[in-house]
Coordinates of C-alpha atoms and ligand atoms in Angstrom, one line a residue:
X79 CA 16.5 11.2 18.8
X80 CA 16.8 10.9 22.5
X81 CA 13.1 11.5 22.7
X82 CA 12.3 8.6 20.4
X83 CA 14.3 6.3 22.5
X84 CA 12.6 7.4 25.8
X85 CA 9.2 7.1 24.1
X86 CA 9.9 3.6 22.9
X87 CA 11.3 2.6 26.3
X88 CA 8.2 3.7 28.1
X89 CA 6.0 1.9 25.5
X90 CA 8.1 -1.1 25.9
X91 CA 7.6 -1.3 29.6
X92 CA 3.9 -0.6 29.3
X93 CA 3.3 -3.2 26.7
X94 CA 5.4 -5.8 28.5
X95 CA 3.3 -5.3 31.6
X96 CA 0.0 -5.5 29.6
X97 CA 1.2 -8.6 27.8
X98 CA 2.4 -10.3 30.9
X99 CA -0.7 -9.7 32.9
X100 CA -2.3 -13.1 33.4
X101 CA -5.5 -13.3 31.4
X102 CA -8.5 -15.4 32.3
X103 CA -8.8 -18.7 30.5
X104 CA -11.7 -17.6 28.3
X105 CA -9.8 -14.6 27.0
X106 CA -6.6 -16.5 26.2
X107 CA -6.0 -16.7 22.6
X108 CA -4.9 -19.9 21.0
X109 CA -5.9 -22.3 23.8
X110 CA -5.6 -25.8 22.6
X111 CA -8.5 -27.4 20.8
X112 CA -8.9 -31.0 19.7
X113 CA -7.5 -30.5 16.3
X114 CA -4.4 -28.8 17.6
X115 CA -3.9 -31.6 20.1
X116 CA -4.1 -34.1 17.3
X117 CA -1.4 -32.3 15.3
X118 CA 1.1 -32.6 18.1
X119 CA 0.1 -36.1 19.3
X120 CA 2.8 -38.6 18.6
X121 CA 1.4 -42.0 19.6
X122 CA 3.5 -44.0 22.2
X123 CA 6.3 -45.8 20.5
X124 CA 6.3 -43.6 17.4
X125 CA 8.8 -41.0 16.5
X126 CA 8.7 -37.3 15.9
X127 CA 9.2 -35.8 12.5
X128 CA 11.8 -33.3 13.5
X129 CA 14.7 -32.8 15.9
X130 CA 14.9 -29.4 17.5
X131 CA 18.1 -28.4 19.1
X132 CA 17.3 -25.7 21.5
X133 CA 19.9 -23.6 23.2
X134 CA 20.0 -23.7 26.9
X135 CA 21.1 -20.1 27.3
X136 CA 22.5 -19.6 30.8
X137 CA 22.4 -23.3 31.5
X138 CA 25.2 -23.6 29.0
X139 CA 23.8 -26.7 27.3
X140 CA 21.9 -27.8 24.3
X141 CA 18.5 -29.5 24.7
X142 CA 17.2 -32.0 22.1
X143 CA 13.4 -32.1 21.6
X144 CA 11.2 -33.8 19.2
X145 CA 8.7 -31.8 17.1
X146 CA 5.8 -31.7 17.0
X147 CA 5.4 -33.4 20.4
X148 CA 7.8 -31.1 22.3
X149 CA 9.2 -34.1 24.2
X150 CA 12.6 -33.6 25.7
X151 CA 15.0 -36.4 24.7
X152 CA 18.4 -35.3 25.9
X153 CA 20.4 -32.4 27.4
X154 CA 23.7 -32.4 25.6
X155 CA 26.4 -31.0 28.0
X156 CA 28.4 -28.4 26.2
X157 CA 29.8 -25.4 28.2
X158 CA 28.7 -26.3 31.7
X159 CA 29.7 -29.2 33.9
X160 CA 27.0 -31.8 34.0
X161 CA 27.0 -34.3 36.9
X162 CA 24.5 -36.6 35.1
X163 CA 26.9 -37.4 32.3
X164 CA 30.2 -36.6 34.2
X165 CA 30.9 -33.8 31.6
X166 CA 33.7 -31.7 33.0
X167 CA 34.1 -34.1 35.9
X168 CA 35.6 -37.1 34.4
X169 CA 39.3 -37.1 33.6
X170 CA 38.5 -37.6 30.0
X171 CA 36.2 -34.5 29.6
X172 CA 37.8 -32.1 32.0
X173 CA 40.1 -30.6 29.3
X174 CA 37.0 -29.7 27.2
X175 CA 36.3 -26.7 29.6
X176 CA 39.9 -25.3 29.4
X177 CA 40.3 -21.7 28.3
X178 CA 43.0 -19.2 28.5
X179 CA 41.2 -18.0 31.7
X180 CA 41.6 -21.5 33.3
X181 CA 39.0 -24.3 33.6
X182 CA 35.7 -22.6 33.3
X183 CA 32.8 -24.7 34.5
X184 CA 29.9 -22.7 33.1
X185 CA 28.9 -21.0 29.8
X186 CA 26.1 -19.1 28.2
X187 CA 24.9 -20.9 25.1
X188 CA 23.0 -19.0 22.5
X189 CA 22.8 -19.9 18.8
X190 CA 22.9 -23.5 17.5
X191 CA 23.3 -24.0 13.7
X192 CA 23.3 -27.2 11.8
X193 CA 26.0 -27.9 9.2
X194 CA 25.0 -27.5 5.5
X195 CA 26.0 -28.9 2.2
X196 CA 25.1 -26.9 -0.9
X197 CA 23.0 -24.6 1.3
X198 CA 20.9 -27.5 2.7
X199 CA 21.0 -29.1 6.1
X200 CA 23.2 -32.2 6.1
X201 CA 22.6 -33.2 9.7
X202 CA 26.2 -33.9 10.5
X203 CA 27.1 -31.4 13.3
X204 CA 25.6 -28.7 15.4
X205 CA 27.7 -25.7 16.3
X206 CA 26.9 -23.4 19.2
X207 CA 28.4 -20.3 20.6
X208 CA 29.3 -19.4 24.2
X209 CA 28.8 -15.8 24.9
X210 CA 30.6 -15.1 28.2
X211 CA 34.0 -16.6 27.7
X212 CA 34.0 -16.6 24.0
X213 CA 33.9 -20.1 22.6
X214 CA 32.4 -22.2 19.8
X215 CA 31.5 -25.8 20.2
X216 CA 30.8 -28.6 17.8
X217 CA 28.4 -31.4 18.6
X218 CA 28.7 -34.6 16.6
X219 CA 25.2 -35.8 15.6
X220 CA 26.1 -39.4 15.4
X221 CA 26.9 -39.5 19.1
X222 CA 25.2 -36.3 20.3
X223 CA 28.4 -35.5 22.1
X224 CA 30.3 -32.3 22.2
X225 CA 33.5 -33.2 20.4
X226 CA 35.3 -29.8 20.0
X227 CA 35.4 -26.5 21.8
X228 CA 37.5 -23.7 20.5
X229 CA 38.1 -20.4 22.3
X230 CA 37.7 -17.2 20.3
X231 CA 40.4 -14.7 21.2
X232 CA 40.1 -10.9 20.8
X233 CA 36.4 -11.2 21.5
X234 CA 34.1 -10.4 24.4
X235 CA 30.4 -11.5 24.5
X236 CA 30.7 -13.9 21.6
X237 CA 27.2 -13.2 20.3
X238 CA 27.1 -12.8 16.5
X239 CA 27.9 -16.5 16.4
X240 CA 27.9 -19.4 15.4
X241 CA 26.5 -19.5 11.9
X242 CA 27.6 -21.7 9.1
X243 CA 28.2 -20.8 5.5
X244 CA 26.6 -22.8 2.7
X245 CA 29.0 -25.7 2.6
X246 CA 30.1 -25.3 6.2
X247 CA 33.3 -23.8 4.9
X248 CA 33.3 -21.6 8.0
X249 CA 31.6 -21.1 11.3
X250 CA 31.6 -17.4 12.0
X251 CA 31.9 -15.8 15.4
X252 CA 31.5 -12.1 16.1
X253 CA 32.2 -10.1 19.3
X254 CA 29.4 -8.3 21.0
X255 CA 31.6 -5.9 23.0
X256 CA 34.2 -3.6 21.6
X257 CA 37.3 -4.2 23.7
X258 CA 41.0 -3.1 23.6
X259 CA 42.7 -5.5 21.1
X260 CA 45.2 -6.6 22.3
X261 CA 43.9 -6.3 25.9
X262 CA 45.6 -3.6 27.9
X263 CA 45.2 -1.1 30.7
X264 CA 43.4 1.8 29.2
X265 CA 40.7 4.3 30.5
X266 CA 37.2 3.1 29.6
X267 CA 36.4 6.7 28.5
X268 CA 38.9 6.2 25.7
X269 CA 36.6 3.6 24.1
X270 CA 36.1 5.6 21.0
X271 CA 38.6 4.6 18.3
X272 CA 40.6 2.4 20.7
X273 CA 38.2 -0.5 21.2
X274 CA 37.8 -3.1 18.4
X275 CA 35.5 -5.9 17.6
X276 CA 37.0 -9.1 16.1
X277 CA 35.0 -11.1 13.6
X278 CA 36.4 -14.6 13.5
X279 CA 36.3 -17.2 10.8
X280 CA 36.7 -20.8 11.9
X281 CA 37.5 -23.0 9.0
X282 CA 35.7 -26.4 9.1
X283 CA 37.4 -29.5 7.7
X284 CA 34.8 -31.0 5.4
X285 CA 35.6 -34.6 6.4
X286 CA 36.1 -34.6 10.1
X287 CA 34.5 -31.3 10.9
X288 CA 37.6 -30.1 12.8
X289 CA 37.5 -26.4 13.4
X290 CA 40.5 -24.2 13.0
X291 CA 40.7 -20.5 13.8
X292 CA 41.6 -19.4 10.2
X293 CA 41.6 -15.6 10.5
X294 CA 39.9 -12.5 12.0
X295 CA 38.7 -9.2 10.7
X296 CA 39.4 -6.4 13.1
X297 CA 36.2 -4.2 13.0
X298 CA 35.6 -0.9 14.6
X299 CA 34.6 -1.1 18.3
X300 CA 30.8 -1.0 17.8
X301 CA 28.6 -3.6 19.4
X302 CA 27.7 -6.5 17.2
X303 CA 24.6 -8.6 17.5
X304 CA 23.5 -11.3 15.1
X305 CA 25.0 -12.6 11.9
X306 CA 23.7 -14.4 8.9
X307 CA 25.7 -15.9 6.1
X308 CA 24.6 -15.2 2.5
X309 CA 23.3 -18.1 0.5
X310 CA 22.5 -18.7 -3.2
X311 CA 23.4 -15.4 -4.9
X312 CA 24.9 -13.9 -1.8
X313 CA 27.0 -17.0 -1.0
X314 CA 30.5 -15.7 -0.2
X315 CA 29.1 -12.8 1.9
X316 CA 27.8 -12.5 5.3
X317 CA 25.9 -9.9 7.2
X318 CA 25.8 -8.9 10.7
X319 CA 24.1 -6.2 12.8
X320 CA 25.9 -3.4 14.7
X321 CA 24.6 -1.1 17.3
X322 CA 26.3 1.5 19.5
X323 CA 27.9 2.9 16.4
X324 CA 28.4 6.0 18.5
X325 CA 31.0 4.0 20.4
X326 CA 29.6 5.1 23.8
X327 CA 31.4 3.6 26.7
X328 CA 28.2 3.3 28.7
X329 CA 24.9 2.2 27.2
X330 CA 23.0 3.2 30.3
X331 CA 22.6 6.7 29.1
X332 CA 20.6 7.2 26.1
X333 CA 23.6 8.0 24.1
X334 CA 24.0 4.6 22.6
X335 CA 20.9 5.2 20.5
X336 CA 21.6 8.7 19.3
X337 CA 22.2 7.6 15.8
X338 CA 19.0 7.2 13.9
X339 CA 20.6 4.4 12.0
X340 CA 23.3 1.9 12.9
X341 CA 24.6 -0.6 10.4
X342 CA 24.4 -4.0 9.0
X343 CA 28.0 -4.9 8.1
X344 CA 28.3 -6.8 4.8
X345 CA 31.5 -8.8 4.8
X346 CA 32.9 -10.5 1.6
X347 CA 34.6 -13.5 3.1
X348 CA 35.7 -14.8 -0.3
X349 CA 37.6 -11.5 -0.7
X350 CA 39.0 -12.1 2.8
X351 CA 40.4 -15.4 1.7
X352 CA 42.1 -13.6 -1.3
X353 CA 43.7 -11.1 1.1
X354 CA 44.9 -13.9 3.4
X355 CA 46.3 -15.7 0.4
X356 CA 48.1 -12.5 -0.8
X357 CA 49.6 -12.1 2.7
X358 CA 47.8 -8.9 3.5
X359 CA 47.3 -9.9 7.2
X360 CA 49.2 -9.2 10.4
X361 CA 50.0 -12.0 12.7
X362 CA 48.9 -11.2 16.2
X363 CA 50.2 -13.1 19.2
X364 CA 47.4 -14.4 21.4
X365 CA 46.6 -17.5 23.5
X366 CA 43.5 -19.6 23.1
X367 CA 42.4 -23.1 24.0
X368 CA 41.4 -25.6 21.4
X369 CA 39.8 -28.6 23.0
X370 CA 39.3 -31.8 21.1
X371 CA 37.5 -34.9 22.2
X372 CA 38.8 -37.9 20.4
X373 CA 36.2 -40.6 19.7
X374 CA 38.7 -43.4 19.5
X375 CA 40.5 -42.7 22.8
X376 CA 37.4 -41.2 24.4
X377 CA 39.7 -38.5 25.8
X378 CA 40.0 -34.8 25.4
X379 CA 43.1 -32.9 24.9
X380 CA 43.8 -29.2 24.8
X381 CA 46.0 -27.6 22.2
X382 CA 47.1 -24.0 22.7
X383 CA 46.8 -21.5 19.9
X384 CA 49.6 -19.0 19.9
X385 CA 48.7 -16.5 17.2
X386 CA 46.0 -15.4 14.8
X387 CA 46.0 -13.8 11.3
X388 CA 44.2 -10.5 11.4
X389 CA 42.8 -8.4 8.5
X390 CA 42.3 -4.6 8.8
X391 CA 39.2 -3.7 6.7
X392 CA 40.6 -0.2 6.1
X393 CA 43.6 -1.8 4.3
X394 CA 41.5 -4.3 2.4
X395 CA 39.2 -2.5 -0.1
X396 CA 36.1 -4.4 -1.0
X397 CA 36.1 -6.4 2.2
X398 CA 33.5 -4.7 4.3
X399 CA 30.6 -2.3 3.6
X400 CA 28.1 -0.7 6.0
X401 CA 24.4 -0.7 5.2
X402 CA 22.6 1.9 7.3
X403 CA 19.7 0.2 9.2
X404 CA 17.4 1.9 11.6
X405 CA 17.4 1.9 15.4
X406 CA 19.8 -0.5 17.0
X407 CA 19.2 -3.6 14.8
X408 CA 19.2 -6.9 16.7
X409 CA 18.5 -9.8 14.4
X410 CA 20.0 -10.1 10.9
X411 CA 18.5 -12.7 8.6
X412 CA 18.8 -13.6 4.9
X413 CA 15.9 -15.1 2.9
X414 CA 16.4 -18.5 1.2
X415 CA 17.2 -17.0 -2.2
X416 CA 20.0 -14.9 -0.7
X417 CA 18.5 -11.7 -2.1
X418 CA 17.0 -10.1 1.0
X419 CA 18.8 -9.1 4.1
X420 CA 16.5 -8.3 7.0
X421 CA 17.6 -6.1 9.9
X422 CA 15.3 -5.7 12.8
X423 CA 15.8 -2.4 14.6
X424 CA 14.8 -3.4 18.1
X425 CA 13.8 0.2 18.9
X426 CA 11.7 0.5 15.8
X427 CA 8.3 -0.6 14.7
X428 CA 9.4 -1.5 11.1
X429 CA 11.4 -4.4 9.8
X430 CA 14.0 -3.2 7.3
X431 CA 14.9 -5.2 4.3
X432 CA 17.9 -4.6 2.1
X433 CA 18.5 -6.0 -1.4
X434 CA 21.6 -7.9 -2.2
X435 CA 21.5 -7.0 -5.9
X436 CA 21.0 -3.4 -5.1
X437 CA 23.9 -3.5 -2.7
X438 CA 26.1 -5.0 -5.4
X439 CA 25.0 -2.4 -7.9
X440 CA 25.7 0.4 -5.4
X441 CA 29.1 -1.0 -4.7
X442 CA 29.9 -1.2 -8.4
X443 CA 28.8 2.4 -8.9
X444 CA 30.6 3.5 -5.7
X445 CA 27.4 5.1 -4.3
X446 CA 28.8 5.8 -0.9
X447 CA 27.7 8.5 1.5
X448 CA 30.8 8.4 3.6
X449 CA 32.9 6.0 5.6
X450 CA 33.6 4.8 9.1
X451 CA 37.2 3.8 9.9
X452 CA 37.9 3.3 6.2
X453 CA 34.8 1.2 5.6
X454 CA 32.4 2.6 3.0
X455 CA 28.9 3.4 4.0
X456 CA 26.3 2.7 1.4
X457 CA 23.2 5.0 0.8
X458 CA 20.2 3.7 2.7
X459 CA 17.7 4.5 -0.2
X460 CA 19.9 2.8 -2.7
X461 CA 20.2 -0.5 -1.0
X462 CA 16.8 -0.7 0.8
X463 CA 14.3 -3.1 -0.8
X464 CA 11.5 -2.1 1.4
X465 CA 10.2 -2.5 4.9
X466 CA 7.4 -4.3 6.7
X467 CA 5.7 -1.1 8.1
X468 CA 4.4 -0.7 11.5
X469 CA 4.4 -4.4 11.9
X470 CA 4.7 -4.5 15.7
X471 CA 6.9 -3.2 18.5
X472 CA 10.5 -4.3 19.1
X473 CA 11.3 -6.6 16.1
X474 CA 14.0 -9.1 16.9
X475 CA 14.5 -12.1 14.6
X476 CA 13.2 -13.4 11.3
X477 CA 13.0 -16.8 9.7
X478 CA 11.6 -17.9 6.4
X479 CA 9.4 -20.6 5.1
X480 CA 9.6 -22.3 1.7
X481 CA 6.7 -20.3 0.2
X482 CA 8.1 -16.8 0.2
X483 CA 7.1 -15.6 3.7
X484 CA 9.1 -14.1 6.5
X485 CA 8.1 -14.5 10.2
X486 CA 9.4 -11.9 12.5
X487 CA 9.2 -11.9 16.3
X488 CA 8.3 -8.8 18.2
X489 CA 9.5 -8.8 21.8
X490 CA 7.6 -5.8 23.1
X491 CA 4.3 -6.4 21.4
X492 CA 4.9 -10.2 22.1
X493 CA 3.9 -11.7 18.8
X494 CA 5.0 -13.4 15.6
X495 CA 4.1 -11.6 12.4
X496 CA 4.0 -13.3 9.1
X497 CA 4.7 -11.2 6.0
X498 CA 5.2 -11.6 2.3
X499 CA 8.7 -11.3 0.8
X500 CA 8.6 -8.7 -2.0
X501 CA 5.4 -6.9 -1.1
X502 CA 6.3 -6.6 2.6
X503 CA 2.6 -6.8 3.5
X504 CA 1.6 -8.3 6.8
X505 CA -0.4 -11.5 6.3
X506 CA -1.0 -12.7 9.9
X507 CA 0.0 -12.1 13.4
X508 CA -0.3 -14.3 16.4
X509 CA 0.4 -13.5 20.1
X510 CA 3.2 -15.3 22.0
X511 CA 3.1 -16.0 25.7
X512 CA 5.1 -13.9 26.4
X513 CA 7.8 -11.7 25.0
X514 CA 9.3 -13.8 22.3
X515 CA 13.0 -13.7 21.4
X516 CA 14.1 -15.9 18.5
X517 CA 11.9 -18.2 16.4
X518 CA 12.9 -21.2 14.4
X519 CA 11.6 -22.9 11.3
X520 CA 13.5 -26.2 10.6
X521 CA 16.0 -25.4 7.9
X522 CA 15.1 -21.7 8.2
X523 CA 18.8 -20.8 8.1
X524 CA 19.3 -22.7 4.8
X525 CA 18.2 -22.5 1.2
X526 CA 15.6 -25.2 1.9
X527 CA 13.4 -24.4 4.8
X528 CA 10.8 -27.0 6.0
X529 CA 7.9 -24.7 6.4
X530 CA 5.6 -26.9 8.5
X531 CA 6.2 -25.4 11.9
X532 CA 7.6 -22.4 13.5
X533 CA 8.9 -22.6 17.1
X534 CA 8.8 -19.4 19.1
X535 CA 11.1 -19.1 22.1
X536 CA 9.7 -16.9 24.9
X537 CA 11.4 -15.0 27.7
X538 CA 8.5 -14.8 30.1
X539 CA 5.8 -17.4 31.0
X540 CA 4.1 -16.0 34.1
X541 CA 0.8 -17.9 34.4
X542 CA 1.3 -20.4 31.7
X543 CA 2.4 -23.3 33.9
X544 CA 2.0 -24.5 37.5
X545 CA 4.0 -22.0 39.6
X546 CA 7.4 -23.2 40.9
X547 CA 8.4 -20.4 43.3
X548 CA 9.8 -17.1 42.0
X549 CA 11.6 -18.9 39.1
X550 CA 9.2 -20.2 36.5
X551 CA 10.1 -22.1 33.4
X552 CA 10.8 -20.4 30.1
X553 CA 9.1 -21.9 27.2
X554 CA 8.7 -22.6 23.5
X555 CA 5.6 -22.5 21.5
X556 CA 4.9 -24.4 18.3
X557 CA 2.7 -23.0 15.5
X558 CA 1.4 -24.8 12.4
X559 CA 2.4 -22.6 9.4
X560 CA 1.1 -24.7 6.6
X561 CA -2.0 -22.5 6.1
X562 CA -2.5 -18.8 5.4
X563 CA -3.0 -18.2 9.1
X564 CA -0.7 -19.5 11.8
X565 CA -2.2 -21.8 14.4
X566 CA -0.8 -22.2 17.9
X567 CA -0.5 -25.9 18.7
X568 CA 1.6 -26.4 21.8
X569 CA 3.5 -24.8 24.7
X570 CA 6.4 -26.7 26.2
X571 CA 8.9 -25.8 28.9
X572 CA 12.5 -25.4 28.1
X573 CA 15.9 -25.9 29.7
X574 CA 17.4 -22.6 30.8
X575 CA 16.7 -19.7 28.5
X576 CA 16.2 -20.7 24.9
X577 CA 17.7 -18.1 22.6
X578 CA 17.7 -19.9 19.4
X579 CA 17.2 -23.4 18.0
X580 CA 18.1 -25.4 15.0
X581 CA 15.6 -27.9 13.6
X582 CA 16.2 -30.7 11.2
X583 CA 14.0 -33.5 9.6
X584 CA 14.5 -36.6 11.8
X585 CA 15.4 -38.8 8.9
X586 CA 18.6 -36.8 8.2
X587 CA 19.9 -37.7 11.6
X588 CA 18.3 -40.8 13.1
X589 CA 19.7 -43.4 10.7
X590 CA 23.2 -42.3 11.4
X591 CA 22.9 -42.3 15.2
X592 CA 25.5 -44.4 16.8
X593 CA 24.3 -47.4 19.0
X594 CA 27.5 -48.5 20.7
X595 CA 31.2 -47.9 20.7
X596 CA 33.0 -50.9 19.4
X597 CA 35.1 -52.4 22.1
X598 CA 37.8 -53.5 19.7
X599 CA 38.1 -49.9 18.5
X600 CA 38.6 -48.4 22.0
X601 CA 42.1 -46.9 22.1
X602 CA 41.8 -45.4 25.6
X603 CA 45.2 -45.6 27.3
X604 CA 43.6 -47.2 30.4
X605 CA 41.2 -49.5 28.6
X606 CA 40.6 -53.0 30.0
X607 CA 39.0 -55.2 27.3
X608 CA 39.1 -58.6 29.1
X609 CA 39.9 -60.3 32.4
X610 CA 43.6 -60.2 31.7
X611 CA 43.6 -56.4 31.5
X612 CA 42.0 -56.0 34.9
X613 CA 44.7 -54.8 37.4
X614 CA 45.7 -52.4 40.1
X615 CA 48.9 -50.6 39.5
X616 CA 50.7 -48.5 42.1
X617 CA 53.2 -45.8 41.2
X618 CA 54.2 -44.0 44.4
X619 CA 51.0 -42.7 46.0
X620 CA 49.2 -42.8 42.6
X621 CA 47.1 -45.9 42.1
X622 CA 45.5 -46.8 38.7
X623 CA 42.6 -49.3 38.8
X624 CA 41.9 -50.9 35.4
X625 CA 38.3 -51.9 35.9
X626 CA 35.6 -53.5 33.8
X627 CA 31.8 -53.5 34.1
X628 CA 29.3 -55.9 32.6
X629 CA 25.8 -57.1 33.7
X630 CA 26.1 -57.3 36.6
X631 CA 29.5 -57.0 38.2
X632 CA 32.6 -54.9 38.4
X633 CA 36.0 -56.5 38.1
X634 CA 37.9 -56.1 40.4
X635 CA 35.1 -55.6 42.9
X636 CA 36.9 -55.8 46.2
X637 CA 40.1 -53.8 46.3
X638 CA 42.7 -53.7 49.1
X639 CA 46.0 -52.1 49.6
X640 CA 44.8 -48.5 49.2
X641 CA 46.2 -46.0 51.8
X642 CA 44.9 -42.6 53.1
X643 CA 46.6 -40.0 51.0
X644 CA 46.6 -42.0 47.9
X645 CA 45.4 -40.6 44.6
X646 CA 43.2 -43.4 43.2
X647 CA 42.2 -43.4 39.6
X648 CA 39.3 -45.6 38.6
X649 CA 39.5 -46.3 34.8
X650 CA 36.3 -48.1 34.0
X651 CA 35.5 -49.9 30.8
X652 CA 31.9 -50.9 29.9
X653 CA 32.3 -54.3 28.2
X654 CA 28.7 -54.4 27.0
X655 CA 28.2 -54.4 23.2
X656 CA 24.4 -54.0 23.3
X657 CA 22.4 -50.8 22.5
X658 CA 21.2 -48.9 25.5
X659 CA 23.1 -50.7 28.2
X660 CA 25.2 -48.1 30.0
X661 CA 26.5 -48.7 33.5
X662 CA 27.4 -46.1 36.1
X663 CA 29.8 -46.0 38.9
X664 CA 29.9 -43.9 42.0
X665 CA 32.3 -43.9 45.0
X666 CA 31.3 -42.7 48.5
X667 CA 32.8 -39.4 49.3
X668 CA 34.4 -38.9 45.9
X669 CA 34.7 -35.2 45.1
X670 CA 33.4 -35.7 41.6
X671 CA 30.3 -36.9 39.8
X672 CA 29.2 -40.5 39.0
X673 CA 30.4 -41.8 35.6
X674 CA 27.8 -42.9 33.1
X675 CA 29.7 -45.2 30.7
X676 CA 28.4 -46.2 27.3
X677 CA 28.9 -49.7 25.9
X678 CA 32.5 -50.0 24.7
X679 CA 33.7 -46.8 26.4
X680 CA 36.2 -46.1 29.1
X681 CA 36.0 -43.3 31.6
X682 CA 37.9 -42.3 34.6
X683 CA 37.5 -40.4 37.9
X684 CA 39.9 -39.8 40.7
X685 CA 39.3 -40.5 44.4
X686 CA 41.4 -39.3 47.3
X687 CA 40.5 -41.2 50.4
X688 CA 40.8 -39.2 53.6
X689 CA 39.6 -41.8 56.1
X690 CA 40.6 -45.3 57.0
X691 CA 37.8 -47.9 56.5
X692 CA 36.1 -50.1 54.0
X693 CA 34.2 -48.0 51.5
X694 CA 31.6 -49.1 49.0
X695 CA 31.0 -48.2 45.3
X696 CA 28.1 -49.2 43.1
X697 CA 26.5 -49.0 39.7
X698 CA 24.2 -46.0 39.3
X699 CA 22.2 -47.0 36.3
X700 CA 19.5 -49.7 36.6
X701 CA 21.0 -52.1 34.2
X702 CA 19.5 -55.6 34.9
X703 CA 17.6 -57.5 37.4
X704 CA 20.9 -57.8 39.3
X705 CA 21.7 -54.1 39.1
X706 CA 21.4 -53.8 42.9
X707 CA 24.1 -56.5 43.2
X708 CA 26.5 -54.5 41.0
X709 CA 28.9 -53.2 43.7
X710 CA 32.2 -53.4 45.4
X711 CA 34.4 -52.3 48.3
X712 CA 37.7 -50.5 48.7
X713 CA 39.7 -51.1 51.8
X714 CA 41.6 -48.0 53.0
X715 CA 44.5 -48.5 55.4
X716 CA 46.5 -45.9 57.4
X717 CA 49.3 -44.2 55.5
Ligands
LIG971 S1 19.8 -13.2 21.1 CU1 18.5 -14.1 22.6 S2 16.7 -13.2 21.7 CU2 21.5 -14.3 21.9 CU3 20.1 -14.3 19.4 CU4 18.0 -12.3 20.2
LIG972 CU1 25.3 -51.8 36.0 CU2 23.5 -51.1 37.3

């Protein structure tokens, strides 16, 4: 088996080099023609048909694009501080980045998923995982703000996340790394049998969308990659890929791919709920941050979780089964009917498809070939529905349209391959530029995909754009998939590394989009709603300025009585009640970012003056013809 791995590795490097060698214009496939241009052209002032929420990867954020135009509308700050929107800098948002490791100013954002009702997109929230310091965030799609971030304990490399079940009952989060659970000082060589991988179920409140760490399943210490909830007939299950089932402590050596087959783990979460109800769990002490941004007070607070309920699959028959799947499966996807479970062995040339009904039958008949840590292993031949043979090199991820086709990305051969569900025949293939990771069809994670476009997200761009030094942009490519053959329409650059995206018809979101925050509903503890509320309050060396802003002045604008060594809090309320009239405020020498405050909102920053003098502040957002007059001074006197 070692030989196969080395062979694939060499091929992979060779093919990557070939694919990434700049080609001359005439040779380039899929160069835009007039009809492709027309298909992505959204005339000035008109709206796109779809929203695309594209993960920012190592930028830690979530970018919002329109499709088909590929225009970038917004970068929603999630796991990384963002000076443009004061995210993680303002006093209100700082707690959002709290974790049990402290205030973490950066994250690695991978997989956005939109909430669903009855297996269809409902456009209420987007969830996204943070890989590095395991967390799940929820973004409210009325405000496009991150309103909740919950840390996931007993996890490391929170990668098989964050996918929603059919009615958003749960957001699921799986660890990538096996780690000692609970963490302890242990030789890394003792990995095997000692390291575990927690699979977490975050219960989502159907009204408010609040997340709650409901329970975990403590899986063997394999590495876990991508998850996909069942839908339709497989609702109540979810599936996720494992690799390193050898439990090698180093993947550098070939030993992580010794096994010809790793597994897709099939988890019956309805059964898990029964076991929880019956009290078959252990309570494990742990500590994790749960950060909630309150839309009424516009302020975040951190609650600290103290324990988690844990299920051991060996003690819970029927909870987990392993489906053997060839060669280090990466992606795991389920078709819209819920019958087919796709596992893409990234060191393979085939795409393996399992059948849910066959799996259920095999379970019923107890057709097991063995077990791993008390988890039954099903027979490959019994559960396998077929495979898309020799489809390409290095299959990664699959999405589905609404006409019975799967679309799989091949990283090494750098292409998207369209195939037929049921017959597994390849229908079309189109190159990507270059080395595609995920792909996305709007609603492709639901029972109702909108099979108009597929968006491929590429790792390498080389010559595709104007060079910008050693670091060039990553990109997405849009294909029209309404015909038999796919047609490349558009390339557009992305923010950070796009891993996955979630797309949604614009109509589901845009009518609900909030225009202002109502001033009368503002419950911020330091709000100033009128001239009477404007004041400067001293408490020892702490000073609180209750300030208002409206076109085009601050109140108060000239502030005296501040001393070197004071801690000065600016609490600034934007009194505007018109759409699209934010104001900003920035203070010379403040060790923070500007604030960009929405109509009806209050935000705060802290300034610690070090030098005597008269120091200006001003509005940073061009808000009216008198924007340049929107300013003030603070006089700082000696201690
Ligand atoms: S991963 Cu990036 S290409 Cu995080 Cu879903 Cu497969
Ligand atoms: Cu307010 Cu510029």
